[in-house]
Amino acid sequence: MAENPTESVSLTFQTFVVSRGFAKQELYLNIGNGVNVADLTANPKYPNSPDLVDYITSLEGPLDKYENYGARISGWILPPQDGNYSFWMCSDDAGAF
């Protein structure tokens, strides 16, 4: 707390914005073999220093664009109504939901 009540204090922080129709894609390039999920999660860049960050409108990673990379796609799925939903994923080579 400032000693003088009229003294101003400046803070800097990062936050996120939730927006319908977009997901955040983080790409981590040159992470070794890039075959196992552990190749990504054990890399020193993960999770705080991705090489590329983009906002995408489809929950698909890059196709035939990179080798030896890892990707993390994050966002919120807002169903149109209550009920049971099934989710699935596919990946090349390994993945986790």
C-alpha positions as MATLAB code, in Angstrom:
seq = 'MAENPTESVSLTFQTFVVSRGFAKQELYLNIGNGVNVADLTANPKYPNSPDLVDYITSLEGPLDKYENYGARISGWILPPQDGNYSFWMCSDDAGAF';
ca = [
       0.000    0.000    0.000;
       1.293    3.485   -0.809;
       2.426    5.572    2.155;
       0.682    8.646    0.811;
      -3.015    7.950    0.098;
      -2.930   10.304   -2.919;
       0.074    8.504   -4.453;
      -0.863    6.408   -7.476;
       0.307    2.851   -7.985;
       0.649    1.250  -11.418;
       0.194   -2.486  -12.005;
       0.744   -4.542  -15.143;
      -0.821   -7.956  -15.675;
      -2.074  -10.234  -18.430;
      -5.645  -11.385  -18.755;
      -7.735  -13.225  -21.316;
     -10.941  -12.426  -23.120;
     -13.629  -15.027  -23.722;
     -15.124  -14.661  -27.189;
     -17.541  -16.981  -28.966;
     -16.278  -18.650  -32.096;
     -12.547  -18.610  -31.355;
      -9.985  -20.838  -29.675;
      -6.386  -20.048  -28.781;
      -3.753  -22.113  -30.584;
      -0.194  -22.202  -29.238;
       2.547  -23.858  -31.302;
       5.869  -25.039  -29.899;
       8.345  -25.642  -32.732;
      11.469  -27.821  -32.807;
      10.683  -29.884  -29.717;
      12.714  -32.977  -30.545;
      10.914  -35.912  -32.072;
       7.550  -34.297  -31.481;
       5.968  -37.756  -31.350;
       4.765  -38.071  -27.741;
       2.782  -35.674  -25.572;
       5.747  -35.745  -23.149;
       7.966  -34.291  -25.919;
       5.826  -31.171  -25.614;
       5.148  -31.047  -21.878;
       8.797  -31.711  -20.932;
      10.103  -29.001  -23.261;
      11.365  -25.865  -21.431;
       9.217  -23.647  -23.701;
       6.009  -25.319  -22.513;
       3.625  -23.840  -21.424;
       4.725  -20.196  -21.121;
       6.812  -19.570  -24.255;
       5.092  -20.773  -27.429;
       6.773  -19.920  -30.724;
       3.479  -18.954  -32.376;
       0.098  -17.935  -30.943;
      -3.015  -17.576  -33.069;
      -6.774  -17.434  -32.601;
      -8.570  -19.974  -34.741;
     -12.214  -20.534  -35.679;
     -11.961  -24.321  -36.050;
     -10.565  -26.737  -33.482;
      -7.998  -28.071  -35.942;
      -4.255  -27.748  -35.763;
      -2.038  -26.938  -38.737;
      -2.100  -29.549  -41.499;
       1.136  -30.482  -43.312;
       2.833  -27.261  -42.240;
       5.364  -28.175  -39.511;
       7.464  -31.109  -38.323;
       8.637  -31.852  -34.761;
       6.210  -29.499  -33.077;
       3.610  -29.553  -30.365;
       0.333  -27.668  -30.223;
      -2.066  -26.669  -27.497;
      -5.567  -25.511  -28.376;
      -7.642  -24.031  -25.575;
     -11.005  -22.387  -25.248;
     -14.501  -22.879  -23.933;
     -17.144  -25.082  -25.492;
     -20.573  -23.569  -24.913;
     -23.335  -26.056  -25.763;
     -26.565  -24.629  -27.184;
     -28.637  -26.528  -24.602;
     -28.337  -28.813  -21.592;
     -27.757  -32.466  -22.296;
     -25.155  -35.155  -22.802;
     -22.446  -34.507  -25.356;
     -19.683  -36.727  -26.741;
     -16.299  -35.299  -27.681;
     -13.520  -36.942  -29.637;
     -10.167  -35.982  -31.016;
      -7.556  -37.276  -33.379;
      -3.907  -36.399  -33.692;
      -0.723  -37.251  -35.499;
       1.250  -38.721  -33.656;
      -0.069  -38.524  -30.073;
      -2.537  -36.283  -28.306;
      -4.425  -35.623  -25.101;
      -7.838  -34.059  -24.546;
];
